[in-house]
Amino acid sequence: ALSTELGKQTQLSEVAGILLQTATVGNWSHIQSFEAKPDDLLICTYPKSGTTWIQEIVDMIEQNGDVEKCQRALIQHRHPFIEWARPPQPSGVEKAKAMPSPRILRTHLPTRLLPPSFWENNCKFLYVARNAKDCMVSYYHFQRMNQMLPDAGTWEEYFESFINGKVAWGSWFDHVKGWWEIKDRYQVLFLFFEDIKRDPKHEIQKVMQFMGKSLNETVIDRIVQETSFEKMKENPMINRSTIPKSILDQSISPFMRKGTVGDWKNHFTVAQNERFDEIYRKKMEGTSINFCMEL
Ligand code: A3P
């Protein structure tokens, strides 16, 4: 239900126990009946796991490394966000419908909330996962600066919300497990934020192959350079500098914040870290997934 906390509108509601933006829930039947096409590529991430980064990489590959073509629109408008709704603006579903094929779309939805036609059409899924601790830190700072999301509260309070999945798009654990479990049954390229950071060229080449593209060495090197944190932070088509302060207050925390692996060490207390590791073990029991926590 819609509620107001500490003066900030907390526009979240639940679908099947998962918190989503209230406007998204209001548009839910349209989202669920979304008609995917067999040649759709869907970029899938849990929030704060490198969505913007992989979007820019994918777009640079799609545009054959043409920097100017990648400047054609703000990054958030280049790939329709399936569950996005903010009336009277056109919804993500409407934007996707209007897009010519082959389409590149994006979502933060967990597997069990994905519109079924994506599975029925055996679409390509590009999933990027980020280690839970850095993801939590990044989400905390994002929630502090994003006026469309509930108050983050203190770091201690946020820690509880995150481990209990009481944040927009639900539990990190369920999200990552869900996508990891289906990866061998569908066309999924499963990438890790930490791998892209460590060896961007190698990961970019994997994305290129997955997209069925072939680009020469010079172009690939240019994509590596253009998608570095430093370059992307300065890029007005990416850094959200055109979004009003009443929505994203970058004086609280910049959208392109740090872009590193291991910033969790500057936030987690020893006690929190031990507790987190214990919870992680229980929640991720039986999964073969392995995360890198520092470079
Ligand atoms: P931090 O808050 O840790 O800096 P999303 O796009 O899914 O919202 O993810 C945002 C996170 O990805 C932020 O993490 C942001 O800095 C990081 N990021 C974005 N572009 C990046 C890049 N080119 N290199 C490294 N990290 C990047």
XYZ file of C-alpha atoms and ligand atoms in Angstrom:
322
model
C 0.000 0.000 0.000
C 0.994 3.607 -0.566
C 2.430 5.119 2.564
C 4.360 8.163 3.620
C 7.418 7.841 5.764
C 9.436 10.702 7.136
C 7.884 13.025 4.598
C 9.010 11.053 1.577
C 6.488 9.228 -0.578
C 7.221 5.525 -0.449
C 5.688 4.493 -3.692
C 6.020 0.756 -3.333
C 3.419 -2.011 -3.409
C 3.705 -5.787 -3.476
C 3.171 -8.371 -6.187
C 3.512 -11.955 -4.952
C 5.459 -10.702 -1.941
C 7.862 -8.611 -4.017
C 7.980 -4.842 -3.573
C 7.680 -2.875 -6.801
C 6.864 0.716 -7.599
C 3.154 1.344 -7.108
C 2.715 2.607 -10.667
C 4.293 -0.631 -11.929
C 1.819 -2.651 -9.890
C -0.958 -0.484 -11.305
C 0.114 -1.480 -14.821
C 0.721 -5.115 -13.900
C -1.738 -6.814 -16.275
C -0.190 -4.978 -19.249
C 3.281 -5.959 -18.097
C 2.368 -9.619 -17.659
C 0.722 -9.797 -21.080
C 3.710 -8.162 -22.769
C 4.406 -9.811 -26.106
C 8.058 -10.648 -26.485
C 9.486 -11.476 -29.914
C 11.962 -14.262 -30.644
C 14.713 -11.808 -31.593
C 14.408 -9.708 -28.419
C 17.468 -9.376 -26.212
C 16.578 -8.670 -22.594
C 19.119 -7.092 -20.237
C 18.342 -8.397 -16.758
C 19.784 -7.165 -13.478
C 18.977 -6.739 -9.839
C 19.110 -2.962 -9.129
C 22.591 -1.448 -8.703
C 24.363 -4.389 -10.299
C 25.749 -2.608 -13.347
C 22.633 -2.075 -15.480
C 23.791 1.228 -16.916
C 27.252 -0.164 -17.570
C 26.042 -3.202 -19.494
C 23.511 -1.035 -21.360
C 26.306 1.194 -22.626
C 28.441 -1.822 -23.533
C 25.567 -3.448 -25.429
C 24.711 -0.214 -27.204
C 28.324 0.426 -28.200
C 28.479 -3.086 -29.649
C 25.135 -2.667 -31.405
C 26.304 0.661 -32.909
C 29.653 -0.884 -33.985
C 31.579 1.397 -31.626
C 30.083 4.600 -33.043
C 30.242 7.020 -30.102
C 27.962 9.584 -31.753
C 25.195 7.059 -32.337
C 25.341 6.189 -28.668
C 24.696 9.866 -27.913
C 21.321 9.735 -29.739
C 19.351 9.488 -26.496
C 19.734 9.307 -22.742
C 20.817 5.827 -21.695
C 17.617 5.256 -19.701
C 15.583 5.808 -22.889
C 17.636 3.662 -25.265
C 16.430 0.283 -23.996
C 12.771 0.236 -22.885
C 12.398 -0.712 -19.226
C 9.613 -3.319 -19.350
C 8.047 -2.688 -15.935
C 8.475 1.083 -15.993
C 5.310 3.098 -15.408
C 4.862 6.728 -14.532
C 1.627 8.023 -15.996
C 1.070 10.091 -18.053
C 4.483 9.251 -19.570
C 4.413 6.294 -21.966
C 5.054 3.068 -20.073
C 7.939 0.700 -20.723
C 5.527 -1.708 -22.387
C 4.308 1.022 -24.744
C 7.850 2.107 -25.574
C 8.881 -1.478 -26.284
C 5.862 -1.966 -28.565
C 6.850 1.110 -30.547
C 10.462 -0.043 -30.946
C 11.510 -1.650 -34.236
C 13.032 -5.154 -34.081
C 15.501 -6.476 -33.198
C 14.745 -4.962 -29.820
C 17.019 -4.594 -26.822
C 14.966 -4.279 -23.646
C 15.734 -4.245 -19.954
C 14.211 -5.355 -16.685
C 14.935 -5.759 -12.985
C 12.232 -8.408 -12.592
C 13.012 -11.706 -10.893
C 12.370 -14.809 -13.036
C 9.043 -15.595 -11.399
C 7.598 -12.180 -12.284
C 8.902 -12.034 -15.848
C 6.190 -11.791 -18.519
C 5.762 -15.432 -19.716
C 6.163 -14.620 -23.410
C 9.903 -14.087 -22.869
C 10.206 -17.779 -21.982
C 7.751 -18.875 -24.687
C 9.762 -17.065 -27.354
C 13.097 -18.334 -26.069
C 14.532 -14.812 -26.030
C 18.162 -14.025 -25.262
C 18.796 -12.918 -21.690
C 21.892 -11.026 -20.632
C 22.117 -11.184 -16.845
C 24.627 -9.186 -14.808
C 25.120 -10.143 -11.160
C 27.047 -8.162 -8.549
C 28.238 -9.411 -5.178
C 25.569 -8.811 -2.536
C 27.650 -6.632 -0.225
C 28.668 -4.072 -2.838
C 25.166 -4.205 -4.255
C 23.716 -3.390 -0.834
C 26.089 -0.444 -0.381
C 25.305 0.891 -3.841
C 21.553 0.489 -3.327
C 21.761 2.237 0.059
C 23.382 5.320 -1.463
C 20.998 5.227 -4.423
C 17.992 5.059 -2.147
C 19.286 8.020 -0.152
C 19.451 10.175 -3.260
C 16.416 8.832 -5.168
C 13.254 10.622 -4.113
C 11.093 8.040 -5.912
C 12.144 5.308 -3.481
C 11.407 5.020 0.232
C 13.808 6.512 2.751
C 16.890 4.383 3.159
C 16.961 5.005 6.920
C 20.254 4.520 8.696
C 22.824 2.095 7.343
C 21.860 -0.337 10.131
C 18.208 -0.108 9.148
C 19.024 -0.488 5.475
C 21.043 -3.606 6.207
C 17.894 -5.212 7.674
C 15.685 -4.105 4.774
C 18.127 -5.508 2.234
C 18.674 -8.909 3.841
C 14.911 -9.280 4.289
C 14.253 -8.386 0.653
C 12.198 -5.387 1.754
C 13.497 -3.173 -1.039
C 12.208 -2.442 -4.524
C 12.414 -5.561 -6.760
C 12.671 -7.822 -3.733
C 15.390 -10.051 -2.412
C 18.871 -10.018 -3.959
C 19.211 -13.691 -2.981
C 16.035 -14.825 -4.759
C 16.833 -12.699 -7.810
C 20.324 -14.045 -8.343
C 19.368 -17.642 -7.520
C 16.372 -17.513 -9.835
C 18.368 -16.361 -12.852
C 21.301 -18.652 -12.063
C 19.003 -21.677 -11.891
C 17.440 -21.167 -15.323
C 20.635 -20.187 -17.138
C 21.269 -23.582 -18.732
C 17.681 -24.067 -19.909
C 17.448 -20.788 -21.805
C 19.745 -18.579 -23.872
C 21.382 -16.791 -20.963
C 24.712 -15.026 -20.864
C 25.405 -14.766 -17.138
C 28.020 -12.125 -16.330
C 29.515 -10.750 -13.136
C 30.134 -7.073 -12.413
C 33.466 -8.017 -10.863
C 34.620 -9.831 -14.019
C 33.740 -6.836 -16.189
C 35.758 -4.650 -13.830
C 38.743 -6.996 -13.835
C 38.876 -7.809 -17.529
C 36.477 -5.592 -19.471
C 37.821 -6.580 -22.874
C 37.252 -10.268 -22.284
C 33.695 -9.750 -21.005
C 32.873 -7.302 -23.800
C 33.980 -9.933 -26.312
C 31.623 -12.445 -24.702
C 28.743 -9.974 -25.018
C 29.656 -9.322 -28.650
C 29.609 -13.043 -29.463
C 26.337 -13.511 -27.615
C 24.817 -10.703 -29.673
C 26.039 -12.388 -32.849
C 28.319 -9.476 -33.723
C 31.893 -9.405 -34.857
C 33.950 -6.250 -34.389
C 37.628 -5.655 -34.994
C 40.254 -5.138 -32.310
C 40.349 -1.347 -32.681
C 36.609 -1.071 -32.191
C 36.650 -3.390 -29.183
C 39.435 -1.343 -27.607
C 37.419 1.813 -28.153
C 34.415 0.220 -26.451
C 36.619 -0.714 -23.480
C 37.763 2.894 -23.182
C 34.364 4.487 -23.666
C 32.692 2.265 -21.077
C 35.207 2.907 -18.294
C 33.770 4.369 -15.100
C 35.663 7.636 -15.582
C 34.371 8.151 -19.120
C 30.819 7.194 -18.273
C 30.757 9.465 -15.225
C 31.551 12.464 -17.427
C 29.020 11.507 -20.102
C 25.823 13.597 -19.800
C 23.843 10.960 -21.735
C 24.686 8.534 -18.946
C 25.299 10.320 -15.631
C 21.648 11.383 -15.098
C 22.706 15.047 -14.860
C 19.544 16.053 -16.762
C 17.237 14.573 -14.108
C 15.916 17.224 -11.683
C 17.220 17.317 -8.144
C 13.680 16.765 -6.880
C 13.937 13.222 -8.283
C 17.648 12.369 -8.074
C 19.600 14.506 -5.617
C 23.178 13.995 -6.712
C 24.432 16.320 -3.977
C 23.524 13.489 -1.559
C 25.264 10.821 -3.649
C 26.199 10.880 -7.341
C 24.467 8.448 -9.697
C 27.897 7.369 -10.956
C 29.159 6.927 -7.426
C 32.383 4.864 -7.167
C 32.195 1.954 -9.576
C 34.532 -0.250 -7.571
C 34.629 -3.755 -6.131
C 34.974 -4.033 -2.351
C 33.509 -0.716 -1.188
C 31.456 -2.842 1.259
C 34.566 -2.903 3.460
C 34.078 0.803 4.097
C 30.509 0.206 5.282
C 30.122 -3.197 6.944
C 31.124 -3.488 10.596
C 32.877 -6.713 11.608
C 29.674 -7.860 13.326
C 27.528 -7.037 10.294
C 29.942 -8.865 8.060
C 29.840 -12.016 10.177
C 26.063 -11.898 10.363
C 25.804 -11.322 6.632
C 28.079 -14.254 5.825
C 25.935 -16.515 7.984
C 22.704 -15.375 6.327
C 24.320 -15.694 2.912
C 25.338 -19.293 3.624
C 21.787 -20.222 4.579
C 20.046 -18.406 1.760
C 22.454 -19.507 -0.960
C 22.827 -23.098 0.240
C 22.864 -25.554 -2.632
C 23.743 -22.999 -5.312
C 26.987 -23.303 -7.231
C 27.301 -19.571 -7.827
C 30.532 -17.965 -6.705
C 31.130 -14.260 -6.210
C 34.344 -12.334 -6.101
C 34.290 -9.901 -3.142
C 37.435 -7.915 -3.892
C 39.870 -7.457 -6.735
P 28.415 2.170 -7.085
O 27.239 2.775 -6.384
O 29.069 1.108 -6.244
O 29.387 3.180 -7.561
P 22.966 0.311 -11.950
O 23.339 0.896 -13.260
O 22.438 -1.094 -12.037
O 22.087 1.227 -11.175
O 24.306 0.125 -11.104
C 24.983 1.236 -10.582
C 26.341 0.837 -10.105
O 27.179 0.505 -11.223
C 27.034 1.985 -9.378
O 27.867 1.390 -8.376
C 27.830 2.595 -10.519
O 28.903 3.413 -10.117
C 28.326 1.336 -11.208
N 28.816 1.585 -12.566
C 28.164 2.184 -13.584
N 28.951 2.272 -14.664
C 30.139 1.723 -14.327
C 31.380 1.527 -15.016
N 31.552 1.922 -16.266
N 32.377 0.912 -14.337
C 32.218 0.506 -13.071
N 31.072 0.669 -12.363
C 30.044 1.271 -12.986
